[in-house]
mmCIF file with all atom_site columns, C-alpha atoms in Angstrom:
data_model
loop_
_atom_site.group_PDB
_atom_site.id
_atom_site.type_symbol
_atom_site.label_atom_id
_atom_site.label_alt_id
_atom_site.label_comp_id
_atom_site.label_asym_id
_atom_site.label_entity_id
_atom_site.label_seq_id
_atom_site.pdbx_PDB_ins_code
_atom_site.Cartn_x
_atom_site.Cartn_y
_atom_site.Cartn_z
_atom_site.occupancy
_atom_site.B_iso_or_equiv
_atom_site.pdbx_formal_charge
_atom_site.auth_seq_id
_atom_site.auth_comp_id
_atom_site.auth_asym_id
_atom_site.auth_atom_id
_atom_site.pdbx_PDB_model_num
ATOM 1   C CA . UNK G 1 1   ? 0.000   0.000  0.000   1.00 82.00 ? 1466 UNK G CA 1
ATOM 2   C CA . UNK G 1 2   ? 1.299   3.440  -0.932  1.00 86.00 ? 1467 UNK G CA 1
ATOM 3   C CA . UNK G 1 3   ? 2.071   5.443  2.184   1.00 91.00 ? 1468 UNK G CA 1
ATOM 4   C CA . UNK G 1 4   ? 3.707   8.670  3.300   1.00 95.00 ? 1469 UNK G CA 1
ATOM 5   C CA . UNK G 1 5   ? 4.925   9.245  6.863   1.00 96.00 ? 1470 UNK G CA 1
ATOM 6   C CA . UNK G 1 6   ? 6.552   12.291 8.419   1.00 97.00 ? 1471 UNK G CA 1
ATOM 7   C CA . UNK G 1 7   ? 8.727   12.656 11.479  1.00 97.00 ? 1472 UNK G CA 1
ATOM 8   C CA . UNK G 1 8   ? 8.839   14.067 13.976  1.00 97.00 ? 1473 UNK G CA 1
ATOM 9   C CA . UNK G 1 9   ? 5.180   14.840 14.540  1.00 97.00 ? 1474 UNK G CA 1
ATOM 10  C CA . UNK G 1 10  ? 6.175   18.067 16.273  1.00 98.00 ? 1475 UNK G CA 1
ATOM 11  C CA . UNK G 1 11  ? 9.488   19.912 16.606  1.00 98.00 ? 1476 UNK G CA 1
ATOM 12  C CA . UNK G 1 12  ? 10.394  22.788 18.851  1.00 98.00 ? 1477 UNK G CA 1
ATOM 13  C CA . UNK G 1 13  ? 13.554  24.748 18.018  1.00 98.00 ? 1478 UNK G CA 1
ATOM 14  C CA . UNK G 1 14  ? 15.311  27.761 19.433  1.00 98.00 ? 1479 UNK G CA 1
ATOM 15  C CA . UNK G 1 15  ? 15.775  30.572 16.966  1.00 98.00 ? 1480 UNK G CA 1
ATOM 16  C CA . UNK G 1 16  ? 18.975  29.860 15.022  1.00 97.00 ? 1481 UNK G CA 1
ATOM 17  C CA . UNK G 1 17  ? 18.987  26.128 15.874  1.00 98.00 ? 1482 UNK G CA 1
ATOM 18  C CA . UNK G 1 18  ? 19.172  24.232 12.566  1.00 98.00 ? 1483 UNK G CA 1
ATOM 19  C CA . UNK G 1 19  ? 17.377  20.901 12.099  1.00 98.00 ? 1484 UNK G CA 1
ATOM 20  C CA . UNK G 1 20  ? 15.729  18.608 9.561   1.00 98.00 ? 1485 UNK G CA 1
ATOM 21  C CA . UNK G 1 21  ? 12.265  17.236 8.967   1.00 98.00 ? 1486 UNK G CA 1
ATOM 22  C CA . UNK G 1 22  ? 11.825  13.805 7.451   1.00 98.00 ? 1487 UNK G CA 1
ATOM 23  C CA . UNK G 1 23  ? 9.343   12.480 4.900   1.00 98.00 ? 1488 UNK G CA 1
ATOM 24  C CA . UNK G 1 24  ? 9.459   8.735  4.213   1.00 97.00 ? 1489 UNK G CA 1
ATOM 25  C CA . UNK G 1 25  ? 7.439   7.141  1.457   1.00 95.00 ? 1490 UNK G CA 1
ATOM 26  C CA . UNK G 1 26  ? 6.622   3.695  0.197   1.00 93.00 ? 1491 UNK G CA 1
ATOM 27  C CA . UNK G 1 27  ? 5.229   3.860  -3.324  1.00 87.00 ? 1492 UNK G CA 1
ATOM 28  C CA . UNK G 1 28  ? 5.657   1.776  -6.439  1.00 82.00 ? 1493 UNK G CA 1
ATOM 29  C CA . UNK G 1 29  ? 8.041   4.247  -8.023  1.00 85.00 ? 1494 UNK G CA 1
ATOM 30  C CA . UNK G 1 30  ? 8.093   8.009  -7.587  1.00 88.00 ? 1495 UNK G CA 1
ATOM 31  C CA . UNK G 1 31  ? 6.935   10.569 -10.123 1.00 87.00 ? 1496 UNK G CA 1
ATOM 32  C CA . UNK G 1 32  ? 7.296   13.599 -7.859  1.00 90.00 ? 1497 UNK G CA 1
ATOM 33  C CA . UNK G 1 33  ? 7.499   14.711 -4.236  1.00 94.00 ? 1498 UNK G CA 1
ATOM 34  C CA . UNK G 1 34  ? 6.076   18.004 -2.958  1.00 94.00 ? 1499 UNK G CA 1
ATOM 35  C CA . UNK G 1 35  ? 6.646   20.093 0.136   1.00 97.00 ? 1500 UNK G CA 1
ATOM 36  C CA . UNK G 1 36  ? 3.994   22.514 1.369   1.00 97.00 ? 1501 UNK G CA 1
ATOM 37  C CA . UNK G 1 37  ? 3.905   24.934 4.298   1.00 98.00 ? 1502 UNK G CA 1
ATOM 38  C CA . UNK G 1 38  ? 0.659   25.427 6.237   1.00 98.00 ? 1503 UNK G CA 1
ATOM 39  C CA . UNK G 1 39  ? 0.124   28.286 8.674   1.00 97.00 ? 1504 UNK G CA 1
ATOM 40  C CA . UNK G 1 40  ? -2.590  27.974 11.379  1.00 95.00 ? 1505 UNK G CA 1
ATOM 41  C CA . UNK G 1 41  ? -6.043  28.643 9.938   1.00 94.00 ? 1506 UNK G CA 1
ATOM 42  C CA . UNK G 1 42  ? -4.713  28.768 6.369   1.00 97.00 ? 1507 UNK G CA 1
ATOM 43  C CA . UNK G 1 43  ? -4.453  26.443 3.415   1.00 97.00 ? 1508 UNK G CA 1
ATOM 44  C CA . UNK G 1 44  ? -1.184  24.752 2.400   1.00 97.00 ? 1509 UNK G CA 1
ATOM 45  C CA . UNK G 1 45  ? 1.235   26.869 0.393   1.00 97.00 ? 1510 UNK G CA 1
ATOM 46  C CA . UNK G 1 46  ? 3.534   25.266 -2.174  1.00 95.00 ? 1511 UNK G CA 1
ATOM 47  C CA . UNK G 1 47  ? 7.280   25.225 -1.463  1.00 97.00 ? 1512 UNK G CA 1
ATOM 48  C CA . UNK G 1 48  ? 9.078   22.690 -3.691  1.00 93.00 ? 1513 UNK G CA 1
ATOM 49  C CA . UNK G 1 49  ? 8.725   19.836 -6.152  1.00 93.00 ? 1514 UNK G CA 1
ATOM 50  C CA . UNK G 1 50  ? 11.467  17.177 -6.378  1.00 95.00 ? 1515 UNK G CA 1
ATOM 51  C CA . UNK G 1 51  ? 11.527  14.615 -9.163  1.00 91.00 ? 1516 UNK G CA 1
ATOM 52  C CA . UNK G 1 52  ? 14.568  12.372 -8.804  1.00 92.00 ? 1517 UNK G CA 1
ATOM 53  C CA . UNK G 1 53  ? 16.975  11.057 -6.176  1.00 94.00 ? 1518 UNK G CA 1
ATOM 54  C CA . UNK G 1 54  ? 19.850  13.443 -5.562  1.00 96.00 ? 1519 UNK G CA 1
ATOM 55  C CA . UNK G 1 55  ? 17.845  16.527 -6.473  1.00 97.00 ? 1520 UNK G CA 1
ATOM 56  C CA . UNK G 1 56  ? 17.931  19.532 -4.142  1.00 97.00 ? 1521 UNK G CA 1
ATOM 57  C CA . UNK G 1 57  ? 15.870  22.742 -4.038  1.00 97.00 ? 1522 UNK G CA 1
ATOM 58  C CA . UNK G 1 58  ? 16.442  25.814 -1.859  1.00 97.00 ? 1523 UNK G CA 1
ATOM 59  C CA . UNK G 1 59  ? 14.337  28.749 -0.759  1.00 95.00 ? 1524 UNK G CA 1
ATOM 60  C CA . UNK G 1 60  ? 15.639  31.177 1.843   1.00 96.00 ? 1525 UNK G CA 1
ATOM 61  C CA . UNK G 1 61  ? 16.401  29.096 4.977   1.00 97.00 ? 1526 UNK G CA 1
ATOM 62  C CA . UNK G 1 62  ? 14.843  25.916 3.569   1.00 98.00 ? 1527 UNK G CA 1
ATOM 63  C CA . UNK G 1 63  ? 16.515  23.192 1.530   1.00 98.00 ? 1528 UNK G CA 1
ATOM 64  C CA . UNK G 1 64  ? 14.730  20.066 0.348   1.00 98.00 ? 1529 UNK G CA 1
ATOM 65  C CA . UNK G 1 65  ? 16.596  16.921 -0.650  1.00 98.00 ? 1530 UNK G CA 1
ATOM 66  C CA . UNK G 1 66  ? 15.426  13.617 -2.081  1.00 97.00 ? 1531 UNK G CA 1
ATOM 67  C CA . UNK G 1 67  ? 16.621  10.021 -1.902  1.00 94.00 ? 1532 UNK G CA 1
ATOM 68  C CA . UNK G 1 68  ? 14.970  6.867  -3.193  1.00 89.00 ? 1533 UNK G CA 1
ATOM 69  C CA . UNK G 1 69  ? 13.002  6.326  0.019   1.00 93.00 ? 1534 UNK G CA 1
ATOM 70  C CA . UNK G 1 70  ? 12.787  9.694  1.759   1.00 96.00 ? 1535 UNK G CA 1
ATOM 71  C CA . UNK G 1 71  ? 13.041  13.431 1.578   1.00 98.00 ? 1536 UNK G CA 1
ATOM 72  C CA . UNK G 1 72  ? 14.458  15.877 4.077   1.00 98.00 ? 1537 UNK G CA 1
ATOM 73  C CA . UNK G 1 73  ? 13.522  19.477 4.637   1.00 98.00 ? 1538 UNK G CA 1
ATOM 74  C CA . UNK G 1 74  ? 16.546  21.164 6.184   1.00 98.00 ? 1539 UNK G CA 1
ATOM 75  C CA . UNK G 1 75  ? 15.948  24.397 8.060   1.00 98.00 ? 1540 UNK G CA 1
ATOM 76  C CA . UNK G 1 76  ? 19.046  26.504 8.595   1.00 98.00 ? 1541 UNK G CA 1
ATOM 77  C CA . UNK G 1 77  ? 19.106  29.130 11.356  1.00 98.00 ? 1542 UNK G CA 1
ATOM 78  C CA . UNK G 1 78  ? 15.287  29.216 11.665  1.00 98.00 ? 1543 UNK G CA 1
ATOM 79  C CA . UNK G 1 79  ? 13.359  32.298 12.678  1.00 98.00 ? 1544 UNK G CA 1
ATOM 80  C CA . UNK G 1 80  ? 10.014  32.471 14.519  1.00 97.00 ? 1545 UNK G CA 1
ATOM 81  C CA . UNK G 1 81  ? 8.279   33.217 11.212  1.00 97.00 ? 1546 UNK G CA 1
ATOM 82  C CA . UNK G 1 82  ? 9.284   29.738 10.020  1.00 98.00 ? 1547 UNK G CA 1
ATOM 83  C CA . UNK G 1 83  ? 6.839   28.280 12.569  1.00 98.00 ? 1548 UNK G CA 1
ATOM 84  C CA . UNK G 1 84  ? 4.220   26.313 10.628  1.00 98.00 ? 1549 UNK G CA 1
ATOM 85  C CA . UNK G 1 85  ? 3.172   22.789 9.738   1.00 98.00 ? 1550 UNK G CA 1
ATOM 86  C CA . UNK G 1 86  ? 5.172   21.330 6.859   1.00 98.00 ? 1551 UNK G CA 1
ATOM 87  C CA . UNK G 1 87  ? 3.406   18.814 4.647   1.00 98.00 ? 1552 UNK G CA 1
ATOM 88  C CA . UNK G 1 88  ? 4.991   16.292 2.328   1.00 97.00 ? 1553 UNK G CA 1
ATOM 89  C CA . UNK G 1 89  ? 3.087   14.737 -0.589  1.00 94.00 ? 1554 UNK G CA 1
ATOM 90  C CA . UNK G 1 90  ? 4.037   12.034 -3.078  1.00 92.00 ? 1555 UNK G CA 1
ATOM 91  C CA . UNK G 1 91  ? 2.895   11.243 -6.602  1.00 88.00 ? 1556 UNK G CA 1
ATOM 92  C CA . UNK G 1 92  ? 3.380   7.570  -7.531  1.00 85.00 ? 1557 UNK G CA 1
ATOM 93  C CA . UNK G 1 93  ? 4.907   6.798  -10.904 1.00 82.00 ? 1558 UNK G CA 1
ATOM 94  C CA . UNK G 1 94  ? 2.470   6.020  -13.678 1.00 73.00 ? 1559 UNK G CA 1
ATOM 95  C CA . UNK G 1 95  ? 0.000   8.710  -12.656 1.00 68.00 ? 1560 UNK G CA 1
ATOM 96  C CA . UNK G 1 96  ? -0.001  12.181 -14.141 1.00 66.00 ? 1561 UNK G CA 1
ATOM 97  C CA . UNK G 1 97  ? -2.899  13.790 -12.313 1.00 75.00 ? 1562 UNK G CA 1
ATOM 98  C CA . UNK G 1 98  ? -3.150  15.236 -8.826  1.00 79.00 ? 1563 UNK G CA 1
ATOM 99  C CA . UNK G 1 99  ? -5.925  12.865 -7.773  1.00 79.00 ? 1564 UNK G CA 1
ATOM 100 C CA . UNK G 1 100 ? -3.261  10.238 -7.054  1.00 83.00 ? 1565 UNK G CA 1
ATOM 101 C CA . UNK G 1 101 ? -1.114  12.444 -4.801  1.00 89.00 ? 1566 UNK G CA 1
ATOM 102 C CA . UNK G 1 102 ? -0.732  11.066 -1.256  1.00 92.00 ? 1567 UNK G CA 1
ATOM 103 C CA . UNK G 1 103 ? -0.249  13.558 1.575   1.00 95.00 ? 1568 UNK G CA 1
ATOM 104 C CA . UNK G 1 104 ? 1.633   12.888 4.794   1.00 96.00 ? 1569 UNK G CA 1
ATOM 105 C CA . UNK G 1 105 ? 0.251   14.024 8.179   1.00 97.00 ? 1570 UNK G CA 1
ATOM 106 C CA . UNK G 1 106 ? 2.728   16.867 8.539   1.00 97.00 ? 1571 UNK G CA 1
ATOM 107 C CA . UNK G 1 107 ? 5.338   18.087 11.022  1.00 98.00 ? 1572 UNK G CA 1
ATOM 108 C CA . UNK G 1 108 ? 4.409   20.990 13.260  1.00 98.00 ? 1573 UNK G CA 1
ATOM 109 C CA . UNK G 1 109 ? 7.444   23.261 13.704  1.00 98.00 ? 1574 UNK G CA 1
ATOM 110 C CA . UNK G 1 110 ? 7.668   25.874 16.446  1.00 98.00 ? 1575 UNK G CA 1
ATOM 111 C CA . UNK G 1 111 ? 10.631  28.267 16.513  1.00 98.00 ? 1576 UNK G CA 1
ATOM 112 C CA . UNK G 1 112 ? 11.075  29.983 19.856  1.00 97.00 ? 1577 UNK G CA 1
ATOM 113 C CA . UNK G 1 113 ? 12.720  33.446 19.986  1.00 96.00 ? 1578 UNK G CA 1
ATOM 114 C CA . UNK E 2 1   ? -5.674  38.462 -7.310  1.00 66.00 ? 889  UNK E CA 1
ATOM 115 C CA . UNK E 2 2   ? -7.944  36.477 -4.964  1.00 80.00 ? 890  UNK E CA 1
ATOM 116 C CA . UNK E 2 3   ? -6.731  32.940 -5.898  1.00 95.00 ? 891  UNK E CA 1
ATOM 117 C CA . UNK E 2 4   ? -8.976  30.258 -4.349  1.00 97.00 ? 892  UNK E CA 1
ATOM 118 C CA . UNK E 2 5   ? -11.823 31.574 -2.197  1.00 97.00 ? 893  UNK E CA 1
ATOM 119 C CA . UNK E 2 6   ? -13.804 29.374 0.163   1.00 98.00 ? 894  UNK E CA 1
ATOM 120 C CA . UNK E 2 7   ? -16.958 30.248 2.067   1.00 97.00 ? 895  UNK E CA 1
ATOM 121 C CA . UNK E 2 8   ? -17.987 30.023 4.820   1.00 98.00 ? 896  UNK E CA 1
ATOM 122 C CA . UNK E 2 9   ? -14.908 29.950 7.079   1.00 97.00 ? 897  UNK E CA 1
ATOM 123 C CA . UNK E 2 10  ? -16.794 28.250 9.910   1.00 97.00 ? 898  UNK E CA 1
ATOM 124 C CA . UNK E 2 11  ? -20.024 26.261 10.038  1.00 97.00 ? 899  UNK E CA 1
ATOM 125 C CA . UNK E 2 12  ? -21.887 24.280 12.693  1.00 98.00 ? 900  UNK E CA 1
ATOM 126 C CA . UNK E 2 13  ? -24.519 21.787 11.570  1.00 97.00 ? 901  UNK E CA 1
ATOM 127 C CA . UNK E 2 14  ? -26.817 19.408 13.337  1.00 98.00 ? 902  UNK E CA 1
ATOM 128 C CA . UNK E 2 15  ? -26.830 15.758 12.319  1.00 98.00 ? 903  UNK E CA 1
ATOM 129 C CA . UNK E 2 16  ? -28.988 15.278 9.253   1.00 97.00 ? 904  UNK E CA 1
ATOM 130 C CA . UNK E 2 17  ? -28.786 18.841 7.981   1.00 97.00 ? 905  UNK E CA 1
ATOM 131 C CA . UNK E 2 18  ? -27.474 19.581 4.514   1.00 96.00 ? 906  UNK E CA 1
ATOM 132 C CA . UNK E 2 19  ? -25.290 22.403 3.297   1.00 96.00 ? 907  UNK E CA 1
ATOM 133 C CA . UNK E 2 20  ? -23.040 23.534 0.469   1.00 98.00 ? 908  UNK E CA 1
ATOM 134 C CA . UNK E 2 21  ? -19.428 24.613 0.851   1.00 98.00 ? 909  UNK E CA 1
ATOM 135 C CA . UNK E 2 22  ? -18.503 27.129 -1.802  1.00 98.00 ? 910  UNK E CA 1
ATOM 136 C CA . UNK E 2 23  ? -15.236 27.290 -3.725  1.00 98.00 ? 911  UNK E CA 1
ATOM 137 C CA . UNK E 2 24  ? -14.302 29.762 -6.447  1.00 98.00 ? 912  UNK E CA 1
ATOM 138 C CA . UNK E 2 25  ? -11.027 30.422 -8.243  1.00 97.00 ? 913  UNK E CA 1
ATOM 139 C CA . UNK E 2 26  ? -10.099 33.308 -10.504 1.00 96.00 ? 914  UNK E CA 1
ATOM 140 C CA . UNK E 2 27  ? -6.992  31.777 -12.135 1.00 94.00 ? 915  UNK E CA 1
ATOM 141 C CA . UNK E 2 28  ? -8.817  29.985 -14.982 1.00 93.00 ? 916  UNK E CA 1
ATOM 142 C CA . UNK E 2 29  ? -7.608  26.634 -13.646 1.00 93.00 ? 917  UNK E CA 1
ATOM 143 C CA . UNK E 2 30  ? -9.046  23.506 -15.223 1.00 92.00 ? 918  UNK E CA 1
ATOM 144 C CA . UNK E 2 31  ? -8.365  21.176 -12.276 1.00 92.00 ? 919  UNK E CA 1
ATOM 145 C CA . UNK E 2 32  ? -10.231 21.684 -8.980  1.00 95.00 ? 920  UNK E CA 1
ATOM 146 C CA . UNK E 2 33  ? -10.524 19.412 -5.980  1.00 96.00 ? 921  UNK E CA 1
ATOM 147 C CA . UNK E 2 34  ? -11.843 19.058 -2.442  1.00 98.00 ? 922  UNK E CA 1
ATOM 148 C CA . UNK E 2 35  ? -9.860  17.655 0.480   1.00 98.00 ? 923  UNK E CA 1
ATOM 149 C CA . UNK E 2 36  ? -10.624 17.075 4.114   1.00 98.00 ? 924  UNK E CA 1
ATOM 150 C CA . UNK E 2 37  ? -7.975  17.431 6.817   1.00 97.00 ? 925  UNK E CA 1
ATOM 151 C CA . UNK E 2 38  ? -8.287  15.559 10.102  1.00 96.00 ? 926  UNK E CA 1
ATOM 152 C CA . UNK E 2 39  ? -5.840  15.545 13.041  1.00 91.00 ? 927  UNK E CA 1
ATOM 153 C CA . UNK E 2 40  ? -2.964  13.122 12.584  1.00 88.00 ? 928  UNK E CA 1
ATOM 154 C CA . UNK E 2 41  ? -3.935  12.314 9.014   1.00 90.00 ? 929  UNK E CA 1
ATOM 155 C CA . UNK E 2 42  ? -2.837  13.633 5.678   1.00 89.00 ? 930  UNK E CA 1
ATOM 156 C CA . UNK E 2 43  ? -5.148  15.546 3.389   1.00 95.00 ? 931  UNK E CA 1
ATOM 157 C CA . UNK E 2 44  ? -7.647  13.132 1.855   1.00 96.00 ? 932  UNK E CA 1
ATOM 158 C CA . UNK E 2 45  ? -9.225  13.713 -1.535  1.00 96.00 ? 933  UNK E CA 1
ATOM 159 C CA . UNK E 2 46  ? -13.029 13.789 -1.618  1.00 97.00 ? 934  UNK E CA 1
ATOM 160 C CA . UNK E 2 47  ? -13.892 14.713 -5.211  1.00 97.00 ? 935  UNK E CA 1
ATOM 161 C CA . UNK E 2 48  ? -12.116 16.352 -8.104  1.00 95.00 ? 936  UNK E CA 1
ATOM 162 C CA . UNK E 2 49  ? -12.825 17.847 -11.513 1.00 94.00 ? 937  UNK E CA 1
ATOM 163 C CA . UNK E 2 50  ? -10.624 18.180 -14.602 1.00 91.00 ? 938  UNK E CA 1
ATOM 164 C CA . UNK E 2 51  ? -12.902 20.714 -16.274 1.00 92.00 ? 939  UNK E CA 1
ATOM 165 C CA . UNK E 2 52  ? -16.427 22.082 -16.468 1.00 94.00 ? 940  UNK E CA 1
ATOM 166 C CA . UNK E 2 53  ? -18.958 19.268 -16.623 1.00 95.00 ? 941  UNK E CA 1
ATOM 167 C CA . UNK E 2 54  ? -16.462 16.593 -15.505 1.00 94.00 ? 942  UNK E CA 1
ATOM 168 C CA . UNK E 2 55  ? -16.208 15.295 -11.954 1.00 96.00 ? 943  UNK E CA 1
ATOM 169 C CA . UNK E 2 56  ? -14.879 12.131 -10.326 1.00 95.00 ? 944  UNK E CA 1
ATOM 170 C CA . UNK E 2 57  ? -14.552 10.541 -6.911  1.00 96.00 ? 945  UNK E CA 1
ATOM 171 C CA . UNK E 2 58  ? -11.494 10.629 -4.748  1.00 94.00 ? 946  UNK E CA 1
ATOM 172 C CA . UNK E 2 59  ? -10.504 8.523  -1.748  1.00 93.00 ? 947  UNK E CA 1
ATOM 173 C CA . UNK E 2 60  ? -13.397 9.464  0.595   1.00 96.00 ? 948  UNK E CA 1
ATOM 174 C CA . UNK E 2 61  ? -16.447 10.483 -1.509  1.00 97.00 ? 949  UNK E CA 1
ATOM 175 C CA . UNK E 2 62  ? -19.290 8.983  0.549   1.00 96.00 ? 950  UNK E CA 1
ATOM 176 C CA . UNK E 2 63  ? -21.751 11.553 1.880   1.00 96.00 ? 951  UNK E CA 1
ATOM 177 C CA . UNK E 2 64  ? -20.594 14.296 -0.488  1.00 98.00 ? 952  UNK E CA 1
ATOM 178 C CA . UNK E 2 65  ? -21.720 15.507 -3.909  1.00 97.00 ? 953  UNK E CA 1
ATOM 179 C CA . UNK E 2 66  ? -20.074 17.911 -6.359  1.00 98.00 ? 954  UNK E CA 1
ATOM 180 C CA . UNK E 2 67  ? -20.862 19.559 -9.667  1.00 96.00 ? 955  UNK E CA 1
ATOM 181 C CA . UNK E 2 68  ? -18.817 21.766 -11.999 1.00 97.00 ? 956  UNK E CA 1
ATOM 182 C CA . UNK E 2 69  ? -21.011 23.952 -14.191 1.00 97.00 ? 957  UNK E CA 1
ATOM 183 C CA . UNK E 2 70  ? -18.358 26.646 -14.726 1.00 97.00 ? 958  UNK E CA 1
ATOM 184 C CA . UNK E 2 71  ? -14.559 26.733 -14.749 1.00 96.00 ? 959  UNK E CA 1
ATOM 185 C CA . UNK E 2 72  ? -14.546 29.070 -11.738 1.00 97.00 ? 960  UNK E CA 1
ATOM 186 C CA . UNK E 2 73  ? -16.837 27.304 -9.246  1.00 98.00 ? 961  UNK E CA 1
ATOM 187 C CA . UNK E 2 74  ? -16.730 23.894 -7.604  1.00 98.00 ? 962  UNK E CA 1
ATOM 188 C CA . UNK E 2 75  ? -19.237 23.564 -4.729  1.00 98.00 ? 963  UNK E CA 1
ATOM 189 C CA . UNK E 2 76  ? -19.222 20.642 -2.296  1.00 98.00 ? 964  UNK E CA 1
ATOM 190 C CA . UNK E 2 77  ? -22.579 19.457 -0.971  1.00 98.00 ? 965  UNK E CA 1
ATOM 191 C CA . UNK E 2 78  ? -23.101 17.543 2.238   1.00 97.00 ? 966  UNK E CA 1
ATOM 192 C CA . UNK E 2 79  ? -26.324 15.619 1.753   1.00 92.00 ? 967  UNK E CA 1
ATOM 193 C CA . UNK E 2 80  ? -27.098 14.613 5.355   1.00 97.00 ? 968  UNK E CA 1
ATOM 194 C CA . UNK E 2 81  ? -24.402 15.726 7.777   1.00 97.00 ? 969  UNK E CA 1
ATOM 195 C CA . UNK E 2 82  ? -22.922 13.204 10.216  1.00 97.00 ? 970  UNK E CA 1
ATOM 196 C CA . UNK E 2 83  ? -20.523 13.765 13.149  1.00 97.00 ? 971  UNK E CA 1
ATOM 197 C CA . UNK E 2 84  ? -17.862 11.856 11.167  1.00 97.00 ? 972  UNK E CA 1
ATOM 198 C CA . UNK E 2 85  ? -17.874 14.744 8.685   1.00 98.00 ? 973  UNK E CA 1
ATOM 199 C CA . UNK E 2 86  ? -16.547 17.138 11.314  1.00 98.00 ? 974  UNK E CA 1
ATOM 200 C CA . UNK E 2 87  ? -13.325 18.299 9.692   1.00 98.00 ? 975  UNK E CA 1
ATOM 201 C CA . UNK E 2 88  ? -11.539 21.129 7.932   1.00 98.00 ? 976  UNK E CA 1
ATOM 202 C CA . UNK E 2 89  ? -12.301 21.210 4.214   1.00 98.00 ? 977  UNK E CA 1
ATOM 203 C CA . UNK E 2 90  ? -9.918  22.620 1.618   1.00 98.00 ? 978  UNK E CA 1
ATOM 204 C CA . UNK E 2 91  ? -10.535 23.414 -2.001  1.00 98.00 ? 979  UNK E CA 1
ATOM 205 C CA . UNK E 2 92  ? -7.542  23.383 -4.347  1.00 96.00 ? 980  UNK E CA 1
ATOM 206 C CA . UNK E 2 93  ? -6.916  24.124 -8.003  1.00 95.00 ? 981  UNK E CA 1
ATOM 207 C CA . UNK E 2 94  ? -4.135  23.888 -10.546 1.00 92.00 ? 982  UNK E CA 1
ATOM 208 C CA . UNK E 2 95  ? -3.577  24.966 -14.117 1.00 86.00 ? 983  UNK E CA 1
ATOM 209 C CA . UNK E 2 96  ? -2.930  21.554 -15.565 1.00 73.00 ? 984  UNK E CA 1
ATOM 210 C CA . UNK E 2 97  ? -4.877  18.339 -15.525 1.00 62.00 ? 985  UNK E CA 1
ATOM 211 C CA . UNK E 2 98  ? -1.892  16.146 -16.339 1.00 61.00 ? 986  UNK E CA 1
ATOM 212 C CA . UNK E 2 99  ? 1.723   16.396 -15.224 1.00 61.00 ? 987  UNK E CA 1
ATOM 213 C CA . UNK E 2 100 ? 3.053   18.030 -12.087 1.00 71.00 ? 988  UNK E CA 1
ATOM 214 C CA . UNK E 2 101 ? 4.697   21.211 -13.320 1.00 73.00 ? 989  UNK E CA 1
ATOM 215 C CA . UNK E 2 102 ? 2.007   23.452 -11.829 1.00 80.00 ? 990  UNK E CA 1
ATOM 216 C CA . UNK E 2 103 ? 1.465   23.215 -8.047  1.00 87.00 ? 991  UNK E CA 1
ATOM 217 C CA . UNK E 2 104 ? -1.852  22.987 -6.245  1.00 91.00 ? 992  UNK E CA 1
ATOM 218 C CA . UNK E 2 105 ? -3.227  26.309 -4.962  1.00 94.00 ? 993  UNK E CA 1
ATOM 219 C CA . UNK E 2 106 ? -5.320  25.950 -1.812  1.00 97.00 ? 994  UNK E CA 1
ATOM 220 C CA . UNK E 2 107 ? -8.062  28.046 -0.283  1.00 98.00 ? 995  UNK E CA 1
ATOM 221 C CA . UNK E 2 108 ? -8.019  28.896 3.425   1.00 97.00 ? 996  UNK E CA 1
ATOM 222 C CA . UNK E 2 109 ? -10.480 26.209 4.389   1.00 98.00 ? 997  UNK E CA 1
ATOM 223 C CA . UNK E 2 110 ? -13.900 25.752 5.944   1.00 98.00 ? 998  UNK E CA 1
ATOM 224 C CA . UNK E 2 111 ? -13.992 24.421 9.499   1.00 97.00 ? 999  UNK E CA 1
ATOM 225 C CA . UNK E 2 112 ? -17.128 22.288 9.836   1.00 98.00 ? 1000 UNK E CA 1
ATOM 226 C CA . UNK E 2 113 ? -18.524 20.912 13.076  1.00 98.00 ? 1001 UNK E CA 1
ATOM 227 C CA . UNK E 2 114 ? -21.434 18.467 13.059  1.00 98.00 ? 1002 UNK E CA 1
ATOM 228 C CA . UNK E 2 115 ? -23.186 17.956 16.387  1.00 97.00 ? 1003 UNK E CA 1
#
């Protein structure tokens, strides 16, 4: 069964304390992996798409990496405004439409000043 | 540029009542979809549409109906509300119906409580 898990469920960091969030997936081949950010009371906001193992994408203090079984979202020197829930989603190979995308449960990140 | 607009933001229903959650997008996107988000679970697809007049079921369609008469609007109808439908509902859209080069754009959700 295709599945996406994320760890940890919640993460509390001091401002400036770098860390990583994990997204592990078990699918029959990967077409694409997405990272979204979700602020409280808001809808998810797109961050990155990764397509193949070894690929990396960066945006400000965030860097997403991809291996054959997992993806990491590295947060370097986080600020309080980085506090949010980060969602990972996976598109199995062989499907081109978003109806087959599987979302993970998310990691809730809190950055303390 | 409003993006994806959902109304209402909050709603309380009694068991057995019906209602419609509204979703509108102003980006001329062909693909629209409805998700529900429950604690500890990933977003789950309810229904989706690849264009006006075309709809299909997602992972959890029971108890919900949709229609797509225009490109802009994609309402979600709860036929007879049940406590199990207490959730946060998100509407999303994207420019393409195939391929992943265009990301999903989400609305800000409707928080529904069924008592």
